Short mmCIF file of C-alpha atoms in Angstrom, two decimals:
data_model
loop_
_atom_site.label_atom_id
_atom_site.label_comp_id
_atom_site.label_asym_id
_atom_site.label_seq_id
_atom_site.Cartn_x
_atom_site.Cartn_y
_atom_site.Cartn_z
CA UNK A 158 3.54 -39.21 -24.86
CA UNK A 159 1.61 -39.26 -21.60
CA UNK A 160 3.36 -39.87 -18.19
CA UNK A 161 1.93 -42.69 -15.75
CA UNK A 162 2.91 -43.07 -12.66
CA UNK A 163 2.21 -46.50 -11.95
CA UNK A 164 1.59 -47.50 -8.13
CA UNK A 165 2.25 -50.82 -7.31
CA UNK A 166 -0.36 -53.43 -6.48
CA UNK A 167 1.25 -53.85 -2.56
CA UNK A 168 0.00 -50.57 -2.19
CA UNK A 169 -2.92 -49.74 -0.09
CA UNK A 170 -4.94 -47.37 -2.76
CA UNK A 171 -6.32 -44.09 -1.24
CA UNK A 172 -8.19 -41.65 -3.09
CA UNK A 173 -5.53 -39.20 -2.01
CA UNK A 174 -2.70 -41.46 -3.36
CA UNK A 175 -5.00 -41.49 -7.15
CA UNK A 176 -5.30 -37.85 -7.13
CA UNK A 177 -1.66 -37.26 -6.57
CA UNK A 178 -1.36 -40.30 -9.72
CA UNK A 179 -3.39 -38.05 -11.61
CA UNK A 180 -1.54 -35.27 -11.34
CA UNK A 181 1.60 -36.59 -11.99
CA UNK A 182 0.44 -37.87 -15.15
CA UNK A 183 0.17 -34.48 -16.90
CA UNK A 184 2.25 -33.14 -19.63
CA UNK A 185 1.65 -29.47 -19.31
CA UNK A 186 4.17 -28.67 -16.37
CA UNK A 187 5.00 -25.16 -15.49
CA UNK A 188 8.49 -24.44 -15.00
CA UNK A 189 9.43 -23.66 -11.40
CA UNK A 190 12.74 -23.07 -9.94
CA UNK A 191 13.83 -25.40 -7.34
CA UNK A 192 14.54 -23.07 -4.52
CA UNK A 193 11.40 -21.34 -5.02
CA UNK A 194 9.09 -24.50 -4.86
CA UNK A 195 11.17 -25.84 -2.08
CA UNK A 196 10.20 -22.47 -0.12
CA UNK A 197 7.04 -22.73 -1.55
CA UNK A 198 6.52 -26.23 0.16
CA UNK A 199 7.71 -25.27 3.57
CA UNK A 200 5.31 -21.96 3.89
CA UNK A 201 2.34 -24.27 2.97
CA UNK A 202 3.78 -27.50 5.14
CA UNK A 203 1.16 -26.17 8.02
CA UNK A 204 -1.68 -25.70 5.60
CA UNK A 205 -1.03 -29.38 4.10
CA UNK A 206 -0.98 -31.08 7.77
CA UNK A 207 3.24 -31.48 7.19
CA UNK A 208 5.23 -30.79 10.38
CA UNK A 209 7.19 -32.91 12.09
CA UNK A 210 9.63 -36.16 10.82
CA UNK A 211 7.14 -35.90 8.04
CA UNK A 212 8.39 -32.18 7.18
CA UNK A 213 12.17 -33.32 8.37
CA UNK A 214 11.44 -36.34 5.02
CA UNK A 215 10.31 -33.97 2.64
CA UNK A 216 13.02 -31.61 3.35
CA UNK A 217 15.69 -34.03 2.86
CA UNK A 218 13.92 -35.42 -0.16
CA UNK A 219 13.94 -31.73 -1.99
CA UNK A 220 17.55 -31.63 -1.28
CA UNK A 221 18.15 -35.02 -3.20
CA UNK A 222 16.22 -33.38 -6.11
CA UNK A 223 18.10 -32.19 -8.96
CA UNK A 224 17.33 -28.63 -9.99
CA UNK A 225 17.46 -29.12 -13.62
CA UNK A 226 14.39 -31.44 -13.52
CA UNK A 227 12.10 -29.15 -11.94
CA UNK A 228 11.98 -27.46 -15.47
CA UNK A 229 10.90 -28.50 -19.27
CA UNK A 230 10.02 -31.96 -19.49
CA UNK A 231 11.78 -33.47 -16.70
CA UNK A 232 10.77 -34.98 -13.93
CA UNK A 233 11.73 -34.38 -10.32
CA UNK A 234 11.93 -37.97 -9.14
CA UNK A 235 13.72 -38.66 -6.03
CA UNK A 236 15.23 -42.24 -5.53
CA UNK A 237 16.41 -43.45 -2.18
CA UNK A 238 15.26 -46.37 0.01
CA UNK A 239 13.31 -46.04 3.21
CA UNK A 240 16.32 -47.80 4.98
CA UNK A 241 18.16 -44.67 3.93
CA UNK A 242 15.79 -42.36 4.93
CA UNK A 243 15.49 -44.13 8.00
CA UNK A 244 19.20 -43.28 8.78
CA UNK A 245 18.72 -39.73 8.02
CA UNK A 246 15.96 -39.06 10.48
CA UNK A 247 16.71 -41.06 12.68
CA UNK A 248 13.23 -42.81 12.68
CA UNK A 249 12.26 -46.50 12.02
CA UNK A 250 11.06 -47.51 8.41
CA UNK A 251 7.75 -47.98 9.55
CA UNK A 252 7.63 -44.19 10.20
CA UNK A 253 9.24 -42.99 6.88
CA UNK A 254 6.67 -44.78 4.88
CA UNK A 255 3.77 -43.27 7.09
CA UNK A 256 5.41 -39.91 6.06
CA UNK A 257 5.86 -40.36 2.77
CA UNK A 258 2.60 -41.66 2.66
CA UNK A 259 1.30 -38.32 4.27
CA UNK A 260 3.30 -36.24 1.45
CA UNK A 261 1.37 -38.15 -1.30
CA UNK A 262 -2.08 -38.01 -0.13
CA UNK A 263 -1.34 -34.53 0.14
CA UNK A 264 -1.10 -34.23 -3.08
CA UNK A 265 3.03 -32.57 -3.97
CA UNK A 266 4.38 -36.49 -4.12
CA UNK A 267 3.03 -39.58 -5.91
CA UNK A 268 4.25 -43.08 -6.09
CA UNK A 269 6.24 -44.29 -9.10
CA UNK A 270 6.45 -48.02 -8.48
CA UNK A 271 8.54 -50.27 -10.49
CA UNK A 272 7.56 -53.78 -10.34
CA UNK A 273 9.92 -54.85 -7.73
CA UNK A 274 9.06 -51.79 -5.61
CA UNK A 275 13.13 -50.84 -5.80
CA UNK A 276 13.54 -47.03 -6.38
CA UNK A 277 16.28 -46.20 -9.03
CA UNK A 278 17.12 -43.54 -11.48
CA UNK A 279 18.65 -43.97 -15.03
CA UNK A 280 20.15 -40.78 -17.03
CA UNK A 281 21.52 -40.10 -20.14
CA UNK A 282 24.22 -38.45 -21.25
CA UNK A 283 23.03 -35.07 -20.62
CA UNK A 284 21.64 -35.79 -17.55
CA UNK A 285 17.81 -36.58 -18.36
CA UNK A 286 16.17 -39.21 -17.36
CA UNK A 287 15.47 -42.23 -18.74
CA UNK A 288 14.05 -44.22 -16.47
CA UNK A 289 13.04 -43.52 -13.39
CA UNK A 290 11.39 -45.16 -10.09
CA UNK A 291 10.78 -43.25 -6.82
CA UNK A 292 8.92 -40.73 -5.26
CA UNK A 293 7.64 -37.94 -8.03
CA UNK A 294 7.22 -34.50 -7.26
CA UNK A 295 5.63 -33.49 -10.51
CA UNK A 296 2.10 -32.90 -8.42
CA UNK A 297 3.70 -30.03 -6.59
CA UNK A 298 5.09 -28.61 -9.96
CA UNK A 299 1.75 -28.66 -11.25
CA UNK A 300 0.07 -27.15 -8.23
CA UNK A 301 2.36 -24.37 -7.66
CA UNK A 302 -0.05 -21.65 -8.36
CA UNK A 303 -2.67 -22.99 -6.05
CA UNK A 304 0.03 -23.50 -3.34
CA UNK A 305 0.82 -19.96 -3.81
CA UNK A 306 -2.70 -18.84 -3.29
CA UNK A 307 -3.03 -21.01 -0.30
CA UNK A 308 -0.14 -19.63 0.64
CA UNK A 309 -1.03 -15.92 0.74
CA UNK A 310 -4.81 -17.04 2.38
CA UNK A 311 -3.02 -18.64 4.96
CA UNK A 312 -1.23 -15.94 5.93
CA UNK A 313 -3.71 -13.36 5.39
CA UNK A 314 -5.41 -15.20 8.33
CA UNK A 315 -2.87 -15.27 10.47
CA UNK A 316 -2.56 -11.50 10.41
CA UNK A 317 -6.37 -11.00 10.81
CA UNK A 318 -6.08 -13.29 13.52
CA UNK A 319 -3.06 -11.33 15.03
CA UNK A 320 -5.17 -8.06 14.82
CA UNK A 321 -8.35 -9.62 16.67
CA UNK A 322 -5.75 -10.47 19.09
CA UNK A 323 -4.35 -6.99 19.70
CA UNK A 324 -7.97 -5.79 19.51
CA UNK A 325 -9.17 -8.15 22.29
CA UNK A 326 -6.12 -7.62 24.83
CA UNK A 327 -6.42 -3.98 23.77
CA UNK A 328 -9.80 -3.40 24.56
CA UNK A 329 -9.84 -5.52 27.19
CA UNK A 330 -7.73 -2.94 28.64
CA UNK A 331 -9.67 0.25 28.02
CA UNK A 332 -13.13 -1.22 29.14
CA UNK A 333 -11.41 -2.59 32.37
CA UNK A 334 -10.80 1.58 32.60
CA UNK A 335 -13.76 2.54 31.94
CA UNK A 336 -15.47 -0.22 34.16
CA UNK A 337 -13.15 1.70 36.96
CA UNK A 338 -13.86 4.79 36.26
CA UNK A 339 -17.81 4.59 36.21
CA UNK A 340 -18.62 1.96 39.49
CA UNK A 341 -22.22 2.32 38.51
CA UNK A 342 -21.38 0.15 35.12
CA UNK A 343 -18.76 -1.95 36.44
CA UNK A 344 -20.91 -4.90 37.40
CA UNK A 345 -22.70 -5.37 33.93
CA UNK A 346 -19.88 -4.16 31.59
CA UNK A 347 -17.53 -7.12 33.59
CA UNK A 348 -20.40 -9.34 33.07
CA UNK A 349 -20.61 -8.42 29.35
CA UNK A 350 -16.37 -8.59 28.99
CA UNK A 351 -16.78 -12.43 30.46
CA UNK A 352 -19.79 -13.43 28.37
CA UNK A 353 -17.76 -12.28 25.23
CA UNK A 354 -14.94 -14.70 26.51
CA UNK A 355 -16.84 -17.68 27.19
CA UNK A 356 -18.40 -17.07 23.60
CA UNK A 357 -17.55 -20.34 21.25
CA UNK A 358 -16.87 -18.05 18.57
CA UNK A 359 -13.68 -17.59 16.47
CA UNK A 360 -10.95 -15.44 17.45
CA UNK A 361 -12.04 -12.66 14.64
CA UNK A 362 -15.74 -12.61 15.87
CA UNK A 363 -14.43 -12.13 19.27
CA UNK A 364 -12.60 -9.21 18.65
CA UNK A 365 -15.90 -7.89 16.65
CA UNK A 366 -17.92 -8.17 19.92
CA UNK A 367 -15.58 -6.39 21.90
CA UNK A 368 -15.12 -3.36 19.16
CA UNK A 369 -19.17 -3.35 19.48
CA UNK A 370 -19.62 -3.50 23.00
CA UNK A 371 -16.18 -0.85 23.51
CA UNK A 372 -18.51 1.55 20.65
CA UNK A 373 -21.61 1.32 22.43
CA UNK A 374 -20.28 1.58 26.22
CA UNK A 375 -18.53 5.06 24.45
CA UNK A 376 -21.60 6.08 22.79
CA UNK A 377 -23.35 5.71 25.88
CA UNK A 378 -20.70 7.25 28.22
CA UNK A 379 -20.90 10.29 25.66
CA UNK A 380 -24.80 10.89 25.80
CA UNK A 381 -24.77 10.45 29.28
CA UNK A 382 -21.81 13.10 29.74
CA UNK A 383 -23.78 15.50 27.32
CA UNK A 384 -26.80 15.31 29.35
CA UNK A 385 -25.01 15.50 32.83
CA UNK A 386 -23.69 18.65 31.25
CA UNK A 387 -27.34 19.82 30.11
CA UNK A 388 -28.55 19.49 33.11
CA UNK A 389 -26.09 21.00 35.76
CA UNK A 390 -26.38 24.54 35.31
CA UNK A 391 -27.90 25.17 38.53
CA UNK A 392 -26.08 22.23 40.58
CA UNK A 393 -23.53 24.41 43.73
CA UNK A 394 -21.61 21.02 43.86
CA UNK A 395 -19.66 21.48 40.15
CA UNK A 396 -17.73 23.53 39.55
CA UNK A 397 -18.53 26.95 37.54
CA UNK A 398 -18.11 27.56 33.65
CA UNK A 399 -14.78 29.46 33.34
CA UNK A 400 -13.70 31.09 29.89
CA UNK A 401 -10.22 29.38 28.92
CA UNK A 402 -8.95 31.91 26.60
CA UNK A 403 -5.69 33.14 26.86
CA UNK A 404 -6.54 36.43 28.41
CA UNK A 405 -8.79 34.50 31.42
CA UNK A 406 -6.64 31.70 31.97
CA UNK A 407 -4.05 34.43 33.71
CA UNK A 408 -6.35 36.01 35.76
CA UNK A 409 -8.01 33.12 36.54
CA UNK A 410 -7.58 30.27 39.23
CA UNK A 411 -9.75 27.03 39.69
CA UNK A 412 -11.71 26.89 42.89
CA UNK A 413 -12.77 23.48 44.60
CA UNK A 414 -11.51 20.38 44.16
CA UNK A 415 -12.40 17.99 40.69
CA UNK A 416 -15.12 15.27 40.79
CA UNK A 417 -14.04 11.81 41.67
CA UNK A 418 -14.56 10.65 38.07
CA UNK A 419 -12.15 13.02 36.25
CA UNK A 420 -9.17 11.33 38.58
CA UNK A 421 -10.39 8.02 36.94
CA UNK A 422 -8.37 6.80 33.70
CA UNK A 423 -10.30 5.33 30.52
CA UNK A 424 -9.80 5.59 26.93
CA UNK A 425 -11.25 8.64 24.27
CA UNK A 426 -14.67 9.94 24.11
CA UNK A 427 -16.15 13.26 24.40
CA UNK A 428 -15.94 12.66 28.31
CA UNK A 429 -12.35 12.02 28.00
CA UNK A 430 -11.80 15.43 25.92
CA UNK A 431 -14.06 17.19 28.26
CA UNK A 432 -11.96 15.98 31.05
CA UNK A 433 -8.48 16.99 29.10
CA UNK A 434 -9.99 20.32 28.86
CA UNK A 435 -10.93 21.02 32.25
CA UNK A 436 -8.01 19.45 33.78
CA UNK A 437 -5.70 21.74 31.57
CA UNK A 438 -5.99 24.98 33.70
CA UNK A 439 -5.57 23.11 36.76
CA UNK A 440 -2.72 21.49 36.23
CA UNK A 441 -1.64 24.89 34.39
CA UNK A 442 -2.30 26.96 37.59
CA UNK A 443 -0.86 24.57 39.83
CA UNK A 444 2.94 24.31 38.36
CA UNK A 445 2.05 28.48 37.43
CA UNK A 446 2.46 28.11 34.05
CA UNK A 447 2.45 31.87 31.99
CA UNK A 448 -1.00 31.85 30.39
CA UNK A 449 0.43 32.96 27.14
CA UNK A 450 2.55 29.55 26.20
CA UNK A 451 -1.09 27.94 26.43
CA UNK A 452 -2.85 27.36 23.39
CA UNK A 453 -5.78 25.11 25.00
CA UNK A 454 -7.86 24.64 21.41
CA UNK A 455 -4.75 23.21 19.11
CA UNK A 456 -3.49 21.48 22.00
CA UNK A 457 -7.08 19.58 23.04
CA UNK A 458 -7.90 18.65 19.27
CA UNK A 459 -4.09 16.63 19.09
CA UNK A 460 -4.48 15.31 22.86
CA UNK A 461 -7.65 13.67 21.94
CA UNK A 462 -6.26 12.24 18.07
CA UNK A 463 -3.32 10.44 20.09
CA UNK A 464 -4.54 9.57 23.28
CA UNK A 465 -8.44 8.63 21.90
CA UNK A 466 -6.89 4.72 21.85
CA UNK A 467 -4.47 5.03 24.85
CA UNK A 468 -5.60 4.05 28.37
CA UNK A 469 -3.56 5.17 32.01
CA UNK A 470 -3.33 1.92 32.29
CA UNK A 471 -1.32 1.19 29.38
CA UNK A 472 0.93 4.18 30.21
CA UNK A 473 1.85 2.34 33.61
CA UNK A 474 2.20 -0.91 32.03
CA UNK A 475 4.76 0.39 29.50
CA UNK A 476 6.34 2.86 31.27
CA UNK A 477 7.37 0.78 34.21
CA UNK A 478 11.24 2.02 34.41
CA UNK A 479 10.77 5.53 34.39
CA UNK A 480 8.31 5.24 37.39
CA UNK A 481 10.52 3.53 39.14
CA UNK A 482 13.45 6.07 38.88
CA UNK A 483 11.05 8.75 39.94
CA UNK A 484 9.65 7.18 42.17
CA UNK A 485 6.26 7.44 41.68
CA UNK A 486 3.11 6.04 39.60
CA UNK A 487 1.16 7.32 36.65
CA UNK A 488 -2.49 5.78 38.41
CA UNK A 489 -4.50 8.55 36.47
CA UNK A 490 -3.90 11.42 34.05
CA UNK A 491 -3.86 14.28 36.35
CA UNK A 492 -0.39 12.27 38.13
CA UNK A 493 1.00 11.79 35.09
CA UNK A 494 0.88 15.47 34.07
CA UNK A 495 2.24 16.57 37.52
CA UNK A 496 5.21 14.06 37.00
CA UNK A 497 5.53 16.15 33.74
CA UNK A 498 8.41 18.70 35.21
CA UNK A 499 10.04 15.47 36.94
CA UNK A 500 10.59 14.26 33.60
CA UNK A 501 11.46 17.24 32.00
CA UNK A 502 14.52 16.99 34.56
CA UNK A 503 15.49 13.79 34.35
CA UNK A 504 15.31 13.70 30.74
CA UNK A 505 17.01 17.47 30.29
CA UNK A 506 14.87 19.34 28.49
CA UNK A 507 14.99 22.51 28.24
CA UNK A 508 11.91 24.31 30.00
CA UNK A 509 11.44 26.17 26.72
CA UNK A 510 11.06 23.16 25.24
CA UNK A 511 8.65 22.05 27.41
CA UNK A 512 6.29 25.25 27.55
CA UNK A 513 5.99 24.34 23.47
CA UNK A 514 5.29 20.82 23.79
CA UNK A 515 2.46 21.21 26.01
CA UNK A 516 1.12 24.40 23.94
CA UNK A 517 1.35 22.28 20.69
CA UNK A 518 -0.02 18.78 21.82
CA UNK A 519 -1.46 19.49 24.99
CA UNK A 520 -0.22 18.60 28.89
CA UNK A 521 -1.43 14.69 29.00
CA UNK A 522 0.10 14.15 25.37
CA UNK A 523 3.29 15.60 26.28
CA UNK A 524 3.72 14.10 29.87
CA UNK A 525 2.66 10.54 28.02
CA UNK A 526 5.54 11.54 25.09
CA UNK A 527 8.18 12.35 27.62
CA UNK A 528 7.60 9.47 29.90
CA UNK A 529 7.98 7.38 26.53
CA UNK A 530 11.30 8.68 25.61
CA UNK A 531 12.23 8.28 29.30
CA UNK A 532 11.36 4.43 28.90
CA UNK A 533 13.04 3.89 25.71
CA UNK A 534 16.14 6.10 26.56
CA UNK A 535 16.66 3.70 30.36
CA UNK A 536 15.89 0.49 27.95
CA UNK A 537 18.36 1.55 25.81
CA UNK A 538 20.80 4.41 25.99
CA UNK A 539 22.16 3.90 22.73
CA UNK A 540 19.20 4.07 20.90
CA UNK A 541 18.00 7.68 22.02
CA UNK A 542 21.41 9.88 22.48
CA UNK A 543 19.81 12.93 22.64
CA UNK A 544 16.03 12.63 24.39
CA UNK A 545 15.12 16.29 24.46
CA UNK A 546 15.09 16.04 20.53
CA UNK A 547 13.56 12.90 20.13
CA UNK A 548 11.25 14.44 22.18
CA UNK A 549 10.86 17.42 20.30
CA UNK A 550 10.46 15.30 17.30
CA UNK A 551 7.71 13.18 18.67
CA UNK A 552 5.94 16.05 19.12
CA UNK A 553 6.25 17.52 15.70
CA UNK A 554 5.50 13.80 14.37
CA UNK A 555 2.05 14.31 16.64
CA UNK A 556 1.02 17.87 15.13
CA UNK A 557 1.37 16.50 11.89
CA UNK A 558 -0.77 13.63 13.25
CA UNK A 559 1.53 11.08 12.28
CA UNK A 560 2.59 9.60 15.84
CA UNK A 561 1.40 6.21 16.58
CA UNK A 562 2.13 6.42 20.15
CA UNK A 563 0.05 3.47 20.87
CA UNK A 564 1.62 0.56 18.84
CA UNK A 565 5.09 2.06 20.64
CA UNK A 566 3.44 1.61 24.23
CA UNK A 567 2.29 -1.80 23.05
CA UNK A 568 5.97 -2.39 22.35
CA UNK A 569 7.23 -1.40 25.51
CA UNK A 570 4.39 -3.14 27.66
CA UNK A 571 5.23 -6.38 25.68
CA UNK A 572 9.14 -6.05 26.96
CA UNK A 573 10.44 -4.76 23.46
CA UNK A 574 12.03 -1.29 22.84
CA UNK A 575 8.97 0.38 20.46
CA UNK A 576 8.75 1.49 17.71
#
């Protein structure tokens, strides 16, 4: 026999309020366990316009449901007065009907009026019922599988939105490095950063700009750095080609002092690897490294895998601790890989150690790696109780080009411990 659920004639009819009547007139009802739709409910409360006294109702009205009539043919009817409800929230009665108004339209609750407008339940023996006036979940029953799609949409969104929002503050970030490190393009790429801002666009199309305009300022950093390098074979001012191989870099010491630009800090690009490579030697020659525990190729094609997404910037925001206990700041690469044996100290690792962490991944990744355990270990002694091998095992987890050491510097910058 088909259901009604008859709404009574005091009741202000809303095409919300019929659809939710419809649906609670159909005898095909999945079975759903009550825990599950209750859950259910509450993820999609946000999604249905539910929150507040209106979510505290509908909670206490799923509690008053039994769970046996959320499955075959019965019917999870919930009867209790609005004075009642009243009580429980602490609200007038005025506000409980708006609310359970709100649940109805909807569409998980419909109106099943008796004549007087008095809700009240009759059961059998084995507990089914009867008869039956009050407020009818059957509509959420029946829309459980939608619910569950809008469910998983909802949150889908939320995590794209979560990404554009990493993407924006992290890119933010990197172009602010690069607008530093190239004064010639800070006025227009600042310019471009606040027109993206100001945009009325969604938070997702947002974070597309800025990918674009962080791809093309690269591209164009790149050409110009390939051309620059063209073009300045018979310039006095730079500084000459010198063969890194093993067998030079011992014989071999760097004359003059680096262009302002390669002190500057921004994000990966074939300048940035050019840079790493150049700076390598230097830095080499000036703690006297041996020549032989430098392997300047392997180390170069790992520095530029982990660091392509990592800015100076974000190094000194995350690693704010471990400057302070040396007592100094990581403002561009070349001082963070001079604070490298500083580390190595405070940290006590072994110099052996060391030597093969900067052959493997290079000087900047290793300096960035040790100033991360550093940070974690001061956060947290307990975490890290031996750094020199979480160290070492950073490192390995880098050559195997599995270290994200960017989401862990996120952590740290954001006050948490990393990951």
């Amino acid at each position: 026999m088909t259901e009604t659920a008859p709404v009574a004639s005091f009741r202000r009819v809303t095409p919300g309020i019929v659809a939710s009547a419809r649906l609670a007139m159909a005898n095909d009802v999945p079975d759903i366990a009550k825990a599950e739709i209750a859950l259910l409910l509450k993820k999609a409360a946000p999604v249905l316009g539910i929150d507040g006294t209106t979510y505290h109702v509908l909670d206490i009205l799923l509690g008053l449901s039994r769970a046996d009539d959320w499955k075959g043919t019965g019917r999870p009817i919930v009867a209790i007065s609005n004075a009642k409800l009243a009580e429980f929230t602490m609200r007038s009665e005025r506000t409980v009907i708006r609310c359970i108004r709100r649940l109805v339209e909807a569409g998980i609750a419909a109106y099943r009026d008796s004549s007087t407008g008095r809700r009240f339940i009759y059961r059998g023996d084995n507990g089914e019922i009867n008869a039956g006036y009050g407020i009818d979940f059957t509509p959420a029953r029946v829309r459980a599988s939608e619910l569950r799609l809008v469910v998983e949409q909802y949150h889908a969104k939320l995590n794209r939105e979560l990404a554009a929002k990493r993407d924006i503050k992290r890119l933010a970030r990197a172009l602010e490095d690069i607008a530093r490190a190239f004064p010639e393009k800070q006025a227009d790429l600042r310019l471009c950063v606040s027109s993206i801002n100001c945009a009325d666009v969604t938070i997702e199309e947002r974070a597309e700009m800025f990918r674009t305009l962080h791809r093309c300022v690269l591209d164009e950093i790149s050409s110009s750095a390939e051309e620059l390098n063209m073009s300045g074979e018979g310039d006095t001012d730079d500084r000459p080609y010198i063969n890194r191989t093993q067998e030079s870099l011992s014989d071999s010491r760097p004359s003059g002092t680096r262009s302002e630009e390669r002190d500057m800090d921004y994000e990966g690009s074939k300048a940035a690897e050019m840079a790493f490579e150049n700076d390598v030697g230097e830095i080499d020659a000036q703690e006297q490294t041996p020549a032989s525990s430098v392997r300047v190729d392997v180390g170069n094609s790992v520095q530029v895998e982990v660091l392509g997404s990592v800015s100076i910037g974000l190094i000194q925001a995350a690693c704010r601790e471990a400057q302070a206990l040396l007592g100094m700041e990581f403002t561009s690469w070349s001082s963070l890989a001079r604070s490298g044996e500083a580390l190595r100290r405070v940290v006590g690792l072994s110099e052996a150690s060391w030597a093969d962490g900067r052959a493997r991944v290079g000087i900047y990744t290793a300096s960035a790696i040790l100033a991360t355990v550093l940070e974690k270990y001061i956060r947290d002694p307990e975490l890290i109780s031996k750094p020199g091998g979480y160290f070492r095992a950073m490192v390995d987890r880098a050559t195997d080009r599995r270290l994200n050491l960017e989401r862990t510097l996120f952590g740290l910058a954001d006050g948490g411990k990393g990951k």
